[in-house]
PDB file of C-alpha atoms and ligand atoms in Angstrom:
ATOM      1  CA  MET A 151      93.387  -1.651 107.161  1.00 61.00           C
ATOM      2  CA  CYS A 152      94.403   1.897 106.900  1.00 59.00           C
ATOM      3  CA  CYS A 153      93.972   4.135 109.882  1.00 61.00           C
ATOM      4  CA  GLY A 154      93.888   7.568 108.365  1.00 62.00           C
ATOM      5  CA  GLY A 155      94.380  10.723 110.339  1.00 62.00           C
ATOM      6  CA  HIS A 156      91.146  11.344 112.008  1.00 59.00           C
ATOM      7  CA  SER A 157      91.378  14.929 113.040  1.00 60.00           C
ATOM      8  CA  HIS A 158      88.790  16.163 115.391  1.00 60.00           C
ATOM      9  CA  THR A 159      88.060  19.820 114.820  1.00 62.00           C
ATOM     10  CA  ARG A 160      86.707  21.484 117.840  1.00 66.00           C
ATOM     11  CA  HIS A 161      84.030  24.067 117.463  1.00 63.00           C
ATOM     12  CA  THR A 162      85.028  27.339 118.975  1.00 61.00           C
ATOM     13  CA  ALA A 163      82.184  29.449 120.112  1.00 63.00           C
ATOM     14  CA  HIS A 164      83.340  32.704 118.712  1.00 65.00           C
ATOM     15  CA  GLN A 165      80.596  35.192 118.376  1.00 66.00           C
ATOM     16  CA  GLU A 166      81.174  38.116 116.124  1.00 65.00           C
ATOM     17  CA  THR A 167      79.783  41.361 117.356  1.00 71.00           C
ATOM     18  CA  HIS A 168      79.864  42.823 113.900  1.00 69.00           C
ATOM     19  CA  ASP A 169      76.471  43.645 112.601  1.00 68.00           C
ATOM     20  CA  PRO A 170      76.738  44.974 109.100  1.00 65.00           C
ATOM     21  CA  LYS A 171      73.744  46.795 107.812  1.00 64.00           C
ATOM     22  CA  PRO A 172      74.150  47.331 104.108  1.00 66.00           C
ATOM     23  CA  GLY A 173      70.938  49.225 103.735  1.00 66.00           C
ATOM     24  CA  THR A 174      71.671  51.814 106.396  1.00 59.00           C
ATOM     25  CA  GLN A 175      72.760  55.184 105.176  1.00 60.00           C
ATOM     26  CA  VAL A 176      75.400  56.687 107.379  1.00 56.00           C
ATOM     27  CA  ALA A 177      75.814  60.394 107.005  1.00 50.00           C
ATOM     28  CA  GLU A 178      79.268  61.846 106.721  1.00 51.00           C
ATOM     29  CA  ILE A 179      78.330  64.435 109.275  1.00 45.00           C
ATOM     30  CA  ALA A 180      79.441  63.197 112.653  1.00 69.00           C
ATOM     31  CA  GLN A 181      79.780  66.448 114.502  1.00 81.00           C
ATOM     32  CA  SER A 182      77.688  69.442 115.254  1.00 90.00           C
ATOM     33  CA  CYS A 183      78.606  72.978 116.160  1.00 92.00           C
ATOM     34  CA  PRO A 184      78.899  73.387 119.948  1.00 90.00           C
ATOM     35  CA  ASN A 185      77.459  76.867 119.622  1.00 94.00           C
ATOM     36  CA  CYS A 186      74.525  76.663 117.253  1.00 96.00           C
ATOM     37  CA  GLY A 187      74.173  72.928 116.749  1.00 95.00           C
ATOM     38  CA  SER A 188      74.546  73.209 113.008  1.00 95.00           C
ATOM     39  CA  PRO A 189      75.932  70.035 111.444  1.00 93.00           C
ATOM     40  CA  VAL A 190      79.559  70.366 110.532  1.00 91.00           C
ATOM     41  CA  GLU A 191      81.800  68.018 108.639  1.00 88.00           C
ATOM     42  CA  ALA A 192      84.855  66.438 110.110  1.00 82.00           C
ATOM     43  CA  ASP A 193      87.270  68.581 108.178  1.00 80.00           C
ATOM     44  CA  PHE A 194      85.557  71.880 108.804  1.00 86.00           C
ATOM     45  CA  ILE A 195      87.718  74.228 110.794  1.00 84.00           C
ATOM     46  CA  LEU A 196      84.854  76.452 111.772  1.00 88.00           C
ATOM     47  CA  CYS A 197      81.092  76.484 111.763  1.00 93.00           C
ATOM     48  CA  PRO A 198      79.862  77.902 108.451  1.00 95.00           C
ATOM     49  CA  ARG A 199      76.814  79.273 110.149  1.00 96.00           C
ATOM     50  CA  CYS A 200      78.072  81.103 113.223  1.00 97.00           C
ATOM     51  CA  GLY A 201      81.817  81.033 112.735  1.00 94.00           C
ATOM     52  CA  THR A 202      82.627  79.161 115.922  1.00 91.00           C
ATOM     53  CA  PRO A 203      86.091  77.647 115.544  1.00 88.00           C
ATOM     54  CA  LEU A 204      85.902  73.871 115.498  1.00 87.00           C
ATOM     55  CA  LYS A 205      89.513  73.338 114.681  1.00 87.00           C
ATOM     56  CA  ARG A 206      92.644  75.340 114.550  1.00 86.00           C
ATOM     57  CA  SER A 207      95.723  75.045 112.479  1.00 86.00           C
ATOM     58  CA  CYS A 208      98.911  73.668 113.922  1.00 92.00           C
ATOM     59  CA  PRO A 209     101.494  76.448 114.235  1.00 92.00           C
ATOM     60  CA  SER A 210     104.156  74.090 113.027  1.00 94.00           C
ATOM     61  CA  CYS A 211     102.702  72.090 110.150  1.00 96.00           C
ATOM     62  CA  HIS A 212      99.552  74.187 109.621  1.00 92.00           C
ATOM     63  CA  ARG A 213      97.268  71.201 109.432  1.00 90.00           C
ATOM     64  CA  ALA A 214      93.813  71.324 110.955  1.00 85.00           C
ATOM     65  CA  VAL A 215      93.803  70.029 114.496  1.00 88.00           C
ATOM     66  CA  ASN A 216      91.059  69.738 117.070  1.00 84.00           C
ATOM     67  CA  VAL A 217      90.694  72.648 119.459  1.00 84.00           C
ATOM     68  CA  ASP A 218      90.978  70.413 122.512  1.00 85.00           C
ATOM     69  CA  TRP A 219      94.033  68.538 121.349  1.00 90.00           C
ATOM     70  CA  ALA A 220      97.189  69.273 123.294  1.00 93.00           C
ATOM     71  CA  ILE A 221      99.606  67.861 120.770  1.00 94.00           C
ATOM     72  CA  CYS A 222      99.496  67.905 117.003  1.00 95.00           C
ATOM     73  CA  PRO A 223      99.096  64.308 115.819  1.00 95.00           C
ATOM     74  CA  TYR A 224     100.701  65.119 112.492  1.00 96.00           C
ATOM     75  CA  CYS A 225     104.005  66.630 113.554  1.00 97.00           C
ATOM     76  CA  GLY A 226     104.061  66.160 117.330  1.00 96.00           C
ATOM     77  CA  SER A 227     104.214  69.835 118.147  1.00 95.00           C
ATOM     78  CA  THR A 228     102.712  71.032 121.370  1.00 94.00           C
ATOM     79  CA  LEU A 229      99.569  73.003 120.689  1.00 90.00           C
ATOM     80  CA  GLU A 230      99.335  75.988 122.932  1.00 79.00           C
ATOM     81  CA  GLU A 231      96.064  77.346 124.134  1.00 66.00           C
ATOM     82  CA  SER A 232      95.557  80.378 122.001  1.00 54.00           C
ATOM     83  CA  ALA A 233      93.122  83.145 122.742  1.00 49.00           C
TER      84      ALA A 233
HETATM   85 ZN1   ZN B  18      77.649  77.231 114.691  1.00 72.01          ZN
HETATM   86 ZN1   ZN B  19     101.533  69.964 113.380  1.00 72.01          ZN
END
């Protein structure tokens, strides 16, 4: 008689919270202008409608950074509050 390896696999109750919805259309627009509420895209530096600055350029690397960021995530420069 051959006693083969009888491995008992335990069932792990792992529930995935992912809920993919292939049919849902997600718009690229995730932000809106704080002034006029016009939809703005993530890489807009200002509102095309009213001109409210949404982003500013880093004084060091000149990349677009968020107005409320304190430090440039691209080069690490400290972003000063500019008038
Ligand atoms: Zn606006
Ligand atoms: Zn920078």
